[in-house]
Short mmCIF file of C-alpha atoms in Angstrom, two decimals:
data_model
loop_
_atom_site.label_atom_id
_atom_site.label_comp_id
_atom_site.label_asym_id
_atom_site.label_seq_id
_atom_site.Cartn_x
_atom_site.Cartn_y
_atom_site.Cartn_z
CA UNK A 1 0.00 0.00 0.00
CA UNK A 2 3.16 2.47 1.30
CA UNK A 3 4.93 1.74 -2.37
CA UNK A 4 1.42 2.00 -4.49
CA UNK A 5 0.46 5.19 -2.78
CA UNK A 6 4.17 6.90 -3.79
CA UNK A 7 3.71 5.92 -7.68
CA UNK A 8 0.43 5.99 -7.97
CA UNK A 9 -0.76 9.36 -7.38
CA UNK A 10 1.51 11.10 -9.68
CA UNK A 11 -0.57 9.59 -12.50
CA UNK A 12 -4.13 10.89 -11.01
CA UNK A 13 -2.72 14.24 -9.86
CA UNK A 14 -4.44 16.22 -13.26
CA UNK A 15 -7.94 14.34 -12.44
CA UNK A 16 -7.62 15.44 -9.34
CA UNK A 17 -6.69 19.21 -9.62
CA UNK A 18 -9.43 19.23 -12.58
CA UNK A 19 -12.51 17.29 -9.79
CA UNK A 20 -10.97 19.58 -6.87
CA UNK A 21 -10.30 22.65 -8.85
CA UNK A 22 -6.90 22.43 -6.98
CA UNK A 23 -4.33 25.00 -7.27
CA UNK A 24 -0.67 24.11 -8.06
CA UNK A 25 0.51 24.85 -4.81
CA UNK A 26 -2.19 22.29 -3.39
CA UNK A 27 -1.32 19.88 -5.86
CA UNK A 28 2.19 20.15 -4.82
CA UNK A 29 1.41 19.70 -0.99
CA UNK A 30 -0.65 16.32 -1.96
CA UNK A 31 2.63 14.46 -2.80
CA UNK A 32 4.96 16.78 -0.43
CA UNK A 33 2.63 16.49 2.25
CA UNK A 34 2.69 12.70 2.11
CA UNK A 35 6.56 12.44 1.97
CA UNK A 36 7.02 15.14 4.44
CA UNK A 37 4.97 13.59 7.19
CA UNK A 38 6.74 9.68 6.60
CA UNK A 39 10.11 11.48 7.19
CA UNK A 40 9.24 13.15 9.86
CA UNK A 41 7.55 10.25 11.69
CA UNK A 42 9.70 7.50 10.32
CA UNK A 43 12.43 7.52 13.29
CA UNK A 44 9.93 8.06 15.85
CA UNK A 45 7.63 5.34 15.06
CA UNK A 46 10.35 3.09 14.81
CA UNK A 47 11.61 4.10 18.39
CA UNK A 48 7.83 3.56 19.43
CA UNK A 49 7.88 -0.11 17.68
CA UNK A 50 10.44 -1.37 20.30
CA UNK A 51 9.31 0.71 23.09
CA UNK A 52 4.64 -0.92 22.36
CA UNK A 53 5.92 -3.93 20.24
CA UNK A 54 5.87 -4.00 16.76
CA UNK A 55 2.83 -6.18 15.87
CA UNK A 56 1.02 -3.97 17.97
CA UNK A 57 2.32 -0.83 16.22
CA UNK A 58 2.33 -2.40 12.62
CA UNK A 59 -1.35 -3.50 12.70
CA UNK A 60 -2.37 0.38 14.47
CA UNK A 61 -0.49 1.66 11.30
CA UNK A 62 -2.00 -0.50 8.74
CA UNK A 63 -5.75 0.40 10.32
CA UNK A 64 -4.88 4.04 10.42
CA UNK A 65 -3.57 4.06 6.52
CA UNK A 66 -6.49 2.56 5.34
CA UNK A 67 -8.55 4.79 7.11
CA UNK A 68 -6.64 7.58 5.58
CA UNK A 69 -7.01 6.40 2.71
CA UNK A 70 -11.00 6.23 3.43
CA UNK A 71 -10.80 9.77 4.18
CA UNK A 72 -8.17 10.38 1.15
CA UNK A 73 -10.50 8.72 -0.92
CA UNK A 74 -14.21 10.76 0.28
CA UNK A 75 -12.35 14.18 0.19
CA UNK A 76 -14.74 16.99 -1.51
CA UNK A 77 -12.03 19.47 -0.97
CA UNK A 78 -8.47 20.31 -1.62
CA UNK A 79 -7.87 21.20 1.85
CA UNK A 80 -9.52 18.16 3.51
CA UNK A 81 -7.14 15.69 0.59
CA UNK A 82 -4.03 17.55 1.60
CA UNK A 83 -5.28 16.73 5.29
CA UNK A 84 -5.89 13.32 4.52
CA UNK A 85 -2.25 12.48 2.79
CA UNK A 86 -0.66 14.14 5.79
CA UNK A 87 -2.46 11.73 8.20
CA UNK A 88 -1.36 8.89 5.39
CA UNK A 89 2.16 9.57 5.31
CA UNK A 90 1.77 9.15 9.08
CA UNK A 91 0.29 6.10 9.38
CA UNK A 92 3.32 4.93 6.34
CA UNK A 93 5.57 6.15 9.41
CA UNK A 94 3.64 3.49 12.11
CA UNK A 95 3.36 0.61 9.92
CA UNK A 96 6.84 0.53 7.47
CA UNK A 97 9.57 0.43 10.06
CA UNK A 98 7.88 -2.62 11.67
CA UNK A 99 7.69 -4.76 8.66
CA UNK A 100 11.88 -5.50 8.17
CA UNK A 101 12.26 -5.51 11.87
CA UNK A 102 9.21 -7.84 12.28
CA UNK A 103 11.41 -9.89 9.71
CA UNK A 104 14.04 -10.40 11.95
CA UNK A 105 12.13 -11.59 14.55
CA UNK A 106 9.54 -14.22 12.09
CA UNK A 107 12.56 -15.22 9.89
CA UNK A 108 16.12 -17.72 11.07
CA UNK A 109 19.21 -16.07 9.80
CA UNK A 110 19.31 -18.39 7.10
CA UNK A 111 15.29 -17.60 6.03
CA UNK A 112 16.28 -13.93 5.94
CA UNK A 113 17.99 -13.65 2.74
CA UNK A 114 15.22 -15.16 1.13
CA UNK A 115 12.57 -12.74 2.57
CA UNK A 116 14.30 -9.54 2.07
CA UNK A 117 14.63 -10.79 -1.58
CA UNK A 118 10.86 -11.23 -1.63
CA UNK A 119 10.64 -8.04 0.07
CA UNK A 120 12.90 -6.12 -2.52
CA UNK A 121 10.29 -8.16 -5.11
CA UNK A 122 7.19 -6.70 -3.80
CA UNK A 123 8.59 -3.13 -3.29
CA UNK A 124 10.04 -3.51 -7.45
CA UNK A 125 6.56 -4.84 -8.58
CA UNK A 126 5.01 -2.10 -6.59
CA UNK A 127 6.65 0.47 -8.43
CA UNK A 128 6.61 -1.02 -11.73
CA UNK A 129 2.26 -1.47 -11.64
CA UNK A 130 2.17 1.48 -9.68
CA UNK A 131 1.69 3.76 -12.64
CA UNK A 132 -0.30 1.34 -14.77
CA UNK A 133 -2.77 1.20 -11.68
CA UNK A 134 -3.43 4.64 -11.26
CA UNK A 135 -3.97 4.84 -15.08
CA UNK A 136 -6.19 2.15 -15.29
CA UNK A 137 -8.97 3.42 -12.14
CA UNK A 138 -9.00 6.85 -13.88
CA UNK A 139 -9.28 6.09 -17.02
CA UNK A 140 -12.04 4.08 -16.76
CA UNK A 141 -13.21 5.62 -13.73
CA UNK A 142 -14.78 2.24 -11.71
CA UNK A 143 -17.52 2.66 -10.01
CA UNK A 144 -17.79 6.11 -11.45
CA UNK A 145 -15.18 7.05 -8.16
CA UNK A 146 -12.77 8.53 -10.93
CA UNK A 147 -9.63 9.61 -8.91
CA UNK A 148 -11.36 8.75 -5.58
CA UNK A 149 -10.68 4.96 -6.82
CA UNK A 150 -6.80 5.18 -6.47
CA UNK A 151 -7.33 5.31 -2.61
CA UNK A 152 -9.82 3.67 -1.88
CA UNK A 153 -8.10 0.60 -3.53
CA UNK A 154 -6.61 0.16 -0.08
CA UNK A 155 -9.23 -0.88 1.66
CA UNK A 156 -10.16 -4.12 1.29
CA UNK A 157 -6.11 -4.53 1.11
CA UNK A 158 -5.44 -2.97 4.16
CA UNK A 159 -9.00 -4.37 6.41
CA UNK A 160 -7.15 -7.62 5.09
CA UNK A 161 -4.15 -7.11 6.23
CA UNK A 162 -5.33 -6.10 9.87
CA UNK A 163 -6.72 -9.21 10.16
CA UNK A 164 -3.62 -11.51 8.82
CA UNK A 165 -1.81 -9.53 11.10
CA UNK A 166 -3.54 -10.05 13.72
CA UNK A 167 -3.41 -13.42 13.52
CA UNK A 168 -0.14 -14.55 11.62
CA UNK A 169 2.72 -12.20 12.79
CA UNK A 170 4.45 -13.02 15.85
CA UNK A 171 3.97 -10.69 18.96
CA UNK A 172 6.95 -8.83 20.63
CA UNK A 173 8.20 -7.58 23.80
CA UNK A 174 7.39 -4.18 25.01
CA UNK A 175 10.48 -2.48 26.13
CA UNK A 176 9.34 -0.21 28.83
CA UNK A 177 13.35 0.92 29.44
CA UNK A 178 13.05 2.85 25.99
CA UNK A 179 11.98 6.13 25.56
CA UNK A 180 11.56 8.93 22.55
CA UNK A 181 13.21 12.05 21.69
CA UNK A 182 10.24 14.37 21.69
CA UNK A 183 12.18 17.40 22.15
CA UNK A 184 14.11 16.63 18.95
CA UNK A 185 11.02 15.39 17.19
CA UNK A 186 9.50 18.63 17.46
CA UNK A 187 12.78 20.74 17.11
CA UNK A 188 13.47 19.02 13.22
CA UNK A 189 9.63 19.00 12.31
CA UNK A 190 9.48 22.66 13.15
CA UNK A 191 12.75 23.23 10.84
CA UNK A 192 11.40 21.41 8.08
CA UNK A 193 8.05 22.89 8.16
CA UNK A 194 9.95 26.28 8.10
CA UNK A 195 11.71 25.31 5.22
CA UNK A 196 9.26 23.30 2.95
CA UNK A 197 6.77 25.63 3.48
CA UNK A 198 7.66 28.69 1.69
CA UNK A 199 9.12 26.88 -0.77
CA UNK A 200 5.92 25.30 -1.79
CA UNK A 201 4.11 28.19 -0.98
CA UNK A 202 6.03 31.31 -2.16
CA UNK A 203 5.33 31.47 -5.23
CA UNK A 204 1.81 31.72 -4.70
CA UNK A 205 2.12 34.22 -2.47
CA UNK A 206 4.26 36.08 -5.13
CA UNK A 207 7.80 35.45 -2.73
CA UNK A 208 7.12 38.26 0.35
CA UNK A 209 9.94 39.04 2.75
CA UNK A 210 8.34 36.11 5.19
CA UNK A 211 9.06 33.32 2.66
CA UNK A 212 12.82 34.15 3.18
CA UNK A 213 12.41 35.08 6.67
CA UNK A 214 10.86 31.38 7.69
CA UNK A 215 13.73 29.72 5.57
CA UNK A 216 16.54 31.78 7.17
CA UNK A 217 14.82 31.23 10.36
CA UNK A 218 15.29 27.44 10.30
CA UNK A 219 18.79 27.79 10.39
CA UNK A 220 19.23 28.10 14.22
CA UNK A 221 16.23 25.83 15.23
CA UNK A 222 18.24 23.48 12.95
CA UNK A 223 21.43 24.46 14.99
CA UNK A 224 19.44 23.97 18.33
CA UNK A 225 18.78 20.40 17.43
CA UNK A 226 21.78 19.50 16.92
CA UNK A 227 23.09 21.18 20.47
CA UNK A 228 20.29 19.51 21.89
CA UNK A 229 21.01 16.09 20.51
CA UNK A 230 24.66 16.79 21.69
CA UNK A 231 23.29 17.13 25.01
CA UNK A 232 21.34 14.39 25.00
CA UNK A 233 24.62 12.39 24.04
CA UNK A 234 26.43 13.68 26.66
CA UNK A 235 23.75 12.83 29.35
CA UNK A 236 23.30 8.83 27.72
CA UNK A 237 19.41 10.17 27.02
CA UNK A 238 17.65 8.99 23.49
CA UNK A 239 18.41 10.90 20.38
CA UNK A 240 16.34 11.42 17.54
CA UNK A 241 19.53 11.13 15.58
CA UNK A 242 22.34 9.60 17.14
CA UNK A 243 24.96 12.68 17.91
CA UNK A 244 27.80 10.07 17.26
CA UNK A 245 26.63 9.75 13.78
CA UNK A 246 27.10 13.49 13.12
CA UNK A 247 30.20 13.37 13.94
CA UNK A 248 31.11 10.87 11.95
CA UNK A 249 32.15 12.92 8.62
CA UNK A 250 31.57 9.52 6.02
CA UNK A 251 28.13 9.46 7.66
CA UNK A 252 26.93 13.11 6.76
CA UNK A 253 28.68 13.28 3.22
CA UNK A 254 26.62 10.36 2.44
CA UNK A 255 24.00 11.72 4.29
CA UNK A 256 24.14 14.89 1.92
CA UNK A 257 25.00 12.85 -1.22
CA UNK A 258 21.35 10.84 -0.60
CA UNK A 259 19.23 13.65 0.41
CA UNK A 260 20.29 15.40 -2.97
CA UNK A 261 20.43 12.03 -5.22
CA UNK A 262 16.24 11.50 -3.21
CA UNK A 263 15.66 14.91 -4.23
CA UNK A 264 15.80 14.45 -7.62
CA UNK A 265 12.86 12.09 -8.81
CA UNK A 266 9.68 12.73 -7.03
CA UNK A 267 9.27 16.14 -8.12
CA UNK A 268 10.39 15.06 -11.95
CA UNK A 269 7.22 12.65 -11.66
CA UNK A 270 4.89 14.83 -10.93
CA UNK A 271 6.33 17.28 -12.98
CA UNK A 272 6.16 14.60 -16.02
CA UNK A 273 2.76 13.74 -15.16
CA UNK A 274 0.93 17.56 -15.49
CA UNK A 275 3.57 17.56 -19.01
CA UNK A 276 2.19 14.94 -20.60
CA UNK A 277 -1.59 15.02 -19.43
CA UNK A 278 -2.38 18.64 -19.36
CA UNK A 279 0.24 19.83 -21.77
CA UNK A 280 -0.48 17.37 -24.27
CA UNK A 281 -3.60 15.92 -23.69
CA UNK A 282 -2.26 12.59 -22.86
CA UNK A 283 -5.04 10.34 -20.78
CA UNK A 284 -3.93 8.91 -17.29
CA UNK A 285 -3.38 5.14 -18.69
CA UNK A 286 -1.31 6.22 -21.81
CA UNK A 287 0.51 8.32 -19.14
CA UNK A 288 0.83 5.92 -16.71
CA UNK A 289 2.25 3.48 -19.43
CA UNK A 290 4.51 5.95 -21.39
CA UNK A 291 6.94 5.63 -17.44
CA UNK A 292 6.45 2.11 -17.41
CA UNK A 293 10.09 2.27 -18.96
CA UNK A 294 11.73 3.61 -16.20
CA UNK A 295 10.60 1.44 -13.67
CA UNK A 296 11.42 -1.35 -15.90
CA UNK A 297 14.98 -0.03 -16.06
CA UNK A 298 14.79 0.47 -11.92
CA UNK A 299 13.69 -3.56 -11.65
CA UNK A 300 16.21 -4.89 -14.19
CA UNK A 301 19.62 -3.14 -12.60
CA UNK A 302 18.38 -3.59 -8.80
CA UNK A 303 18.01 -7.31 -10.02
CA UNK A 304 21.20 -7.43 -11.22
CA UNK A 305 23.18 -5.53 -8.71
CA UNK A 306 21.63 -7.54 -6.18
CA UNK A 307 23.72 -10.42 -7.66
CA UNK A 308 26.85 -8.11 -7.36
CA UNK A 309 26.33 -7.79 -3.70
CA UNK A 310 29.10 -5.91 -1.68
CA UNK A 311 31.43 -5.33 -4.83
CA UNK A 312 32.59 -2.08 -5.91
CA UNK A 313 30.36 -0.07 -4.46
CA UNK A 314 31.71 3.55 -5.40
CA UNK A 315 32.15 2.89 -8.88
CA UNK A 316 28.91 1.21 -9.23
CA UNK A 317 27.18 4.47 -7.48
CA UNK A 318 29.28 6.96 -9.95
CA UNK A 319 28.45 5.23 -12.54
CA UNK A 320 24.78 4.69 -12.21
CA UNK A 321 24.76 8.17 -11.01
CA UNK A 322 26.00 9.40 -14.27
CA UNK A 323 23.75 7.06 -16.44
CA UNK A 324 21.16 8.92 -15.04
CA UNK A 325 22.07 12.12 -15.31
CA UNK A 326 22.83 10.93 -19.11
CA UNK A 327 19.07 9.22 -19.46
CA UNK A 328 18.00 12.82 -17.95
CA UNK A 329 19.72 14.99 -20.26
CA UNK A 330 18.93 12.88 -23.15
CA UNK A 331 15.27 13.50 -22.07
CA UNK A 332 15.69 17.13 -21.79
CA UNK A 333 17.02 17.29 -25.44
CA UNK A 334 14.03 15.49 -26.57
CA UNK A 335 11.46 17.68 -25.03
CA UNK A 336 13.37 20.68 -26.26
CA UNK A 337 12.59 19.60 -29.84
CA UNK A 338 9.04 18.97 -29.14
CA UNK A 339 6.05 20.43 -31.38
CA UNK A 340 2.45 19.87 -30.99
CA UNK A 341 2.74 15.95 -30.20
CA UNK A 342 4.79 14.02 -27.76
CA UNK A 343 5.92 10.33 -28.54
CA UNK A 344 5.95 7.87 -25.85
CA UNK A 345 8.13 5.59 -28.10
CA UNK A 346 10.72 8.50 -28.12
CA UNK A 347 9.97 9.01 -24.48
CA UNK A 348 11.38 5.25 -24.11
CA UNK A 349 15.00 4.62 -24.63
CA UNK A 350 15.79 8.00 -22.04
CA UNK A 351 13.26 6.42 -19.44
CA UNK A 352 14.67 3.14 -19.33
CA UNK A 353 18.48 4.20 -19.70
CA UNK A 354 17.54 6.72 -16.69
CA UNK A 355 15.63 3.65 -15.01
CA UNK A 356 18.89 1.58 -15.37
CA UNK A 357 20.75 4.26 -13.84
CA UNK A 358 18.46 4.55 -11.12
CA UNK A 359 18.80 0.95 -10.37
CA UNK A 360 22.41 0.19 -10.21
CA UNK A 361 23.13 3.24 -7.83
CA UNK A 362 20.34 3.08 -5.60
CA UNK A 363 21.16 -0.80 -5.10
CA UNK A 364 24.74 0.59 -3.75
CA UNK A 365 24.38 3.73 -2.32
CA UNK A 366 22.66 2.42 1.24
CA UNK A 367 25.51 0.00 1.63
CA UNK A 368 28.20 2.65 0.15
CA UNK A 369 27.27 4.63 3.21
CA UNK A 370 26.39 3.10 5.77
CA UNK A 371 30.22 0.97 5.00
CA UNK A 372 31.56 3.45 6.26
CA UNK A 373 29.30 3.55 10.44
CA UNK A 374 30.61 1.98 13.07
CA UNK A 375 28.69 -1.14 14.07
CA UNK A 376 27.34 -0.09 17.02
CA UNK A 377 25.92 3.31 15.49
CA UNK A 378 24.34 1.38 12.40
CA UNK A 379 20.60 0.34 13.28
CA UNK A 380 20.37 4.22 13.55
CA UNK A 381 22.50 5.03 10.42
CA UNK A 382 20.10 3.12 8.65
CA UNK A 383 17.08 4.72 9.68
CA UNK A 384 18.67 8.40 9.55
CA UNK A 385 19.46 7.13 5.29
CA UNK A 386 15.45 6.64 5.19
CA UNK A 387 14.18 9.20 6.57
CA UNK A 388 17.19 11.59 4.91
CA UNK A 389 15.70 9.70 1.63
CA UNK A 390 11.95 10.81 2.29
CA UNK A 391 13.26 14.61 3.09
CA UNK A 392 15.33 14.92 -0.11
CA UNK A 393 11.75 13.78 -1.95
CA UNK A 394 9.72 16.56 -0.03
CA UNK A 395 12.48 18.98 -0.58
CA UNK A 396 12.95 17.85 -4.17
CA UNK A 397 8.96 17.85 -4.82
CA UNK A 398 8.86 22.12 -3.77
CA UNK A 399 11.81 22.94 -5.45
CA UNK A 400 11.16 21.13 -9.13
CA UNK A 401 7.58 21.54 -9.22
CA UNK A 402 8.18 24.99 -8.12
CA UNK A 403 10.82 25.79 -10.86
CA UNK A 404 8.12 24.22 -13.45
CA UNK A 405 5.34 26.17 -12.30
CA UNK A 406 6.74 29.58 -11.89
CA UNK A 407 8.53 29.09 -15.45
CA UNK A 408 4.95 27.76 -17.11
CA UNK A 409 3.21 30.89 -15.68
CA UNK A 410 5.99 33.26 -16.83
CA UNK A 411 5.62 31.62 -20.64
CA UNK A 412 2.25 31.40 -20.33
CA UNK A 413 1.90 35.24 -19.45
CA UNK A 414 4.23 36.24 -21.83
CA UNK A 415 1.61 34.91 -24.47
CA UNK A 416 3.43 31.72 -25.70
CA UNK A 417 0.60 28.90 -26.70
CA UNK A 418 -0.01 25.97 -24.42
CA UNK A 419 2.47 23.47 -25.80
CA UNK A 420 5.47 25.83 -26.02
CA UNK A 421 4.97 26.70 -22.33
CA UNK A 422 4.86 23.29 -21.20
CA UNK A 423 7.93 22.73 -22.84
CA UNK A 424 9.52 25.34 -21.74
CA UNK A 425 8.15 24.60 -18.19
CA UNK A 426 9.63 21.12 -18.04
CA UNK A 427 13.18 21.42 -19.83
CA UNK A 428 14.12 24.17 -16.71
CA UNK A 429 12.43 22.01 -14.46
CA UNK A 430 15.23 19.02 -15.70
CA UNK A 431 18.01 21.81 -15.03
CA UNK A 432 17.85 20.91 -11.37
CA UNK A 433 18.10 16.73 -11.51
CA UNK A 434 21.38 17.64 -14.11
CA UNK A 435 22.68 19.57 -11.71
CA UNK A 436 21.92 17.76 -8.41
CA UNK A 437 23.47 14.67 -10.02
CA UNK A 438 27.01 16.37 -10.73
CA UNK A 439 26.90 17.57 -7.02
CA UNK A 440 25.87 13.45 -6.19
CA UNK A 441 29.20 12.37 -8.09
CA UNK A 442 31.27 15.64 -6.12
CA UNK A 443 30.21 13.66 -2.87
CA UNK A 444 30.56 10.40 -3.79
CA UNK A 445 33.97 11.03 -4.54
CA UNK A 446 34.89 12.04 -0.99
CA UNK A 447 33.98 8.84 0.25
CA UNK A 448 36.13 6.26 0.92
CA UNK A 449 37.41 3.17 -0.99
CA UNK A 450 35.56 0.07 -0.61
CA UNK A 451 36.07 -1.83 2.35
CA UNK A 452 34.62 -5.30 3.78
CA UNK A 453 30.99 -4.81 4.93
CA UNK A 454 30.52 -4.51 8.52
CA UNK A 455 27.80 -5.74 10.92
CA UNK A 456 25.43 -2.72 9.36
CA UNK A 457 25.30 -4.78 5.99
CA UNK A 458 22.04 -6.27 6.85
CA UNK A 459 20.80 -3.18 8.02
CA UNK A 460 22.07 -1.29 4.73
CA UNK A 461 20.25 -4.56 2.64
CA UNK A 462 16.74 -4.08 4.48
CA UNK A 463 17.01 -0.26 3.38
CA UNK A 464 17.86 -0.83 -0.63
CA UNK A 465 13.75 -1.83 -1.39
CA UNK A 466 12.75 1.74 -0.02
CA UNK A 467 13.15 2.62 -4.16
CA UNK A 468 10.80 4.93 -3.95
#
């Protein structure tokens, strides 16, 4: 349901601004807000797992996403969907760090391989139909529920799930000696918040001296978190994000490296999506099967660089890092020479080159990383890389989308017809993935050599699935 929900609304977001009569900014805080809220609650919920049990906080997290997606789905306003995919990408945070932890505990250490494999399956098959899905229920609009159909999908999968749950996974120990970092919970959401929101938002409110203000502003709650995690490490209290770990300098230029490499592809999705259905007239199917491509290319090279394992992890990050950037630029030429009519078959060979890309450094870069953490520090590595991975999507989703919008209004203004603008719109709106990849590559190359894997392998193979 967590890996549907990411690909599949990109694909329904034009039926839904048209039912809605969304703005862009809302339409922008419908996949932001999601993302946002699932980074934000991902750490804490996993803390909260070990300190309730997990069965007891993965079934509470399936029942409240499906009821978000009740609520998701019965939305007669923008306002009350944006509400509704904050409280989903919530409930993603309750239920998603208890299902590879639950894995340890159901699995041997010899079953484990097998069901992370099975995992990584389900998470590759998730994002391959993800787009074909969403396609399919609007297009032909079941039940006459049109976009509403995408969410309520879940369900009958999730009122199923709550009941296998409840019955076939394995219950844990509470662990009353474990507490939460509230403090730092609140101090990061607040920076976040302080920084996403004008960015989504500024434009709209045509970029007052507040916008600026709040981002500037985050700086020193951002530096108060970190004193106050520093504190917390010096008095052996729970952190929100281990202090240790920011000290560790491989840690945080991988840290960097992934929330810039995350940033990158959200935002081009949805960006791609309002391209080819409302600048060309494209239907949500045909849409949703012109990127079936790229995920295709994301399957294969995960696939295959699963076989690889541990093996030259740098290069293989560079190097997929650079065959997207190369799938991405090829893209951008294409749309540049656009007229009135855009081919999906020309829309292919970029897609699944940049798929491929995709595939063979994401496969890498968790273990590339989290190589270089100290065993004792990398349970929380691990978790930091996810939730760093959702941020970099909400950052990514405000700053592309924002770029596409503000450059389609400008064209559009200016009197340019509909198809130039959205051409326009999109090629600047590829600037920033060109440019965020180069700046990947300058990171990557300030890590260190490959070594052995160390006892955070397992943890750095339960985090390559999260492809999306």
């Amino acid at each position: 349901m967590n890996m549907l929900d990411v690909t599949i609304v990109n694909v329904a977001l034009p039926s839904i601004q048209e039912g809605l009569n969304a703005s862009n900014s809302a339409i922008e805080w419908i996949v932001a807000g999601y993302v946002l809220m699932f980074a934000l609650a991902l750490l804490p919920f996993g803390r909260l797992g070990d300190i309730l049990g997990k069965k007891t906080m993965f079934i509470a997290g399936v029942a409240c996403f499906t009821v978000g997606s009740a609520l998701c789905g019965l939305s007669h306003t923008t306002l009350m969907l944006v509400l509704a995919r904050l409280f989903q990408g919530f409930s993603a945070a309750m239920m998603t760090p208890q299902v590879l932890a639950l894995t340890t505990v159901m699995f041997s250490a010899n079953e484990r391989a097998r069901a992370f494999s099975f995992f990584g399956m389900m998470a590759g098959i998730a994002t391959v139909s993800g787009p074909i899905i969403g396609g399919f229920l609007v297009e032909h609009s079941l039940f006459g529920l049109g976009w509403r159909a995408i969410f309520l999908i879940n369900l009958p999968i999730g009122l199923f799930a709550i009941v296998a749950g409840a019955k076939l996974v394995p219950s844990t120990p509470r662990r009353a000696d474990i507490r939460n970092d509230y403090l730092g919970i609140f101090l990061i959401a607040v920076a976040m918040f302080m920084l996403i929101f004008p960015l989504v938002e500024g434009r709209t409110f045509g970029w007052p001296l507040w916008c600026f203000a709040m981002m500037v502003a985050a700086l020193p709650v951002l530096i108060a978190f970190v004193m106050w995690e520093r504190r917390q490490n010096a008095r052996k209290k729970p952190q929100l994000l281990s202090f240790q770990l920011m000290k560790n300098r491989n840690f945080m230029v991988g840290g960097s490296m992934a929330l810039f490499f995350f940033s990158t592809l959200p935002g081009f999705f949805l960006c791609l999506a309002v391209f080819l259905q409302v600048g060309f007239g494209f239907s949500a199917l045909k849409s949703g099967m012109t990127t079936v491509p790229f995920s295709l290319g994301v399957f294969t090279a995960s696939l295959i660089s699963g076989r690889i394992g541990h093996s030259y992890l740098k290069p293989r990050v560079i190097f997929g890092i650079a065959l997207l950037g190369v799938g991405m630029f090829w893209l951008r030429l294409y749309v540049l020479g656009v007229g009135d009519e855009v081919s999906r078959w020309a829309l292919f060979a970029p897609l699944i080159v940049s798929g491929l890309g995709l595939g063979i450094a994401i496969a890498s870069i968790f273990q590339l990383v989290l190589s270089g953490v100290p065993h004792e520090e990398a349970g929380s590595a691990s978790g930091a890389l996810q939730a760093v991975q959702q941020l970099g999507g909400a950052f990514g989703i405000a700053i592309i989308s924002g770029i596409f919008f503000a450059r389609l209004s400008m064209t559009l203004e200016a009197g340019a017809d509909n198809h130039p603008a959205y051409v326009s719109a999109f090629a600047m709106a590829l600037i920033y993935n060109l440019v965020a990849y180069v700046g990947v590559i300058a990171l990557a190359l300030l890590l260190p050599a490959d070594r052995k894997p160390n006892a955070s392998a397992p943890a750095a193979k339960e985090n390559a699935p999260h492809i999306a």
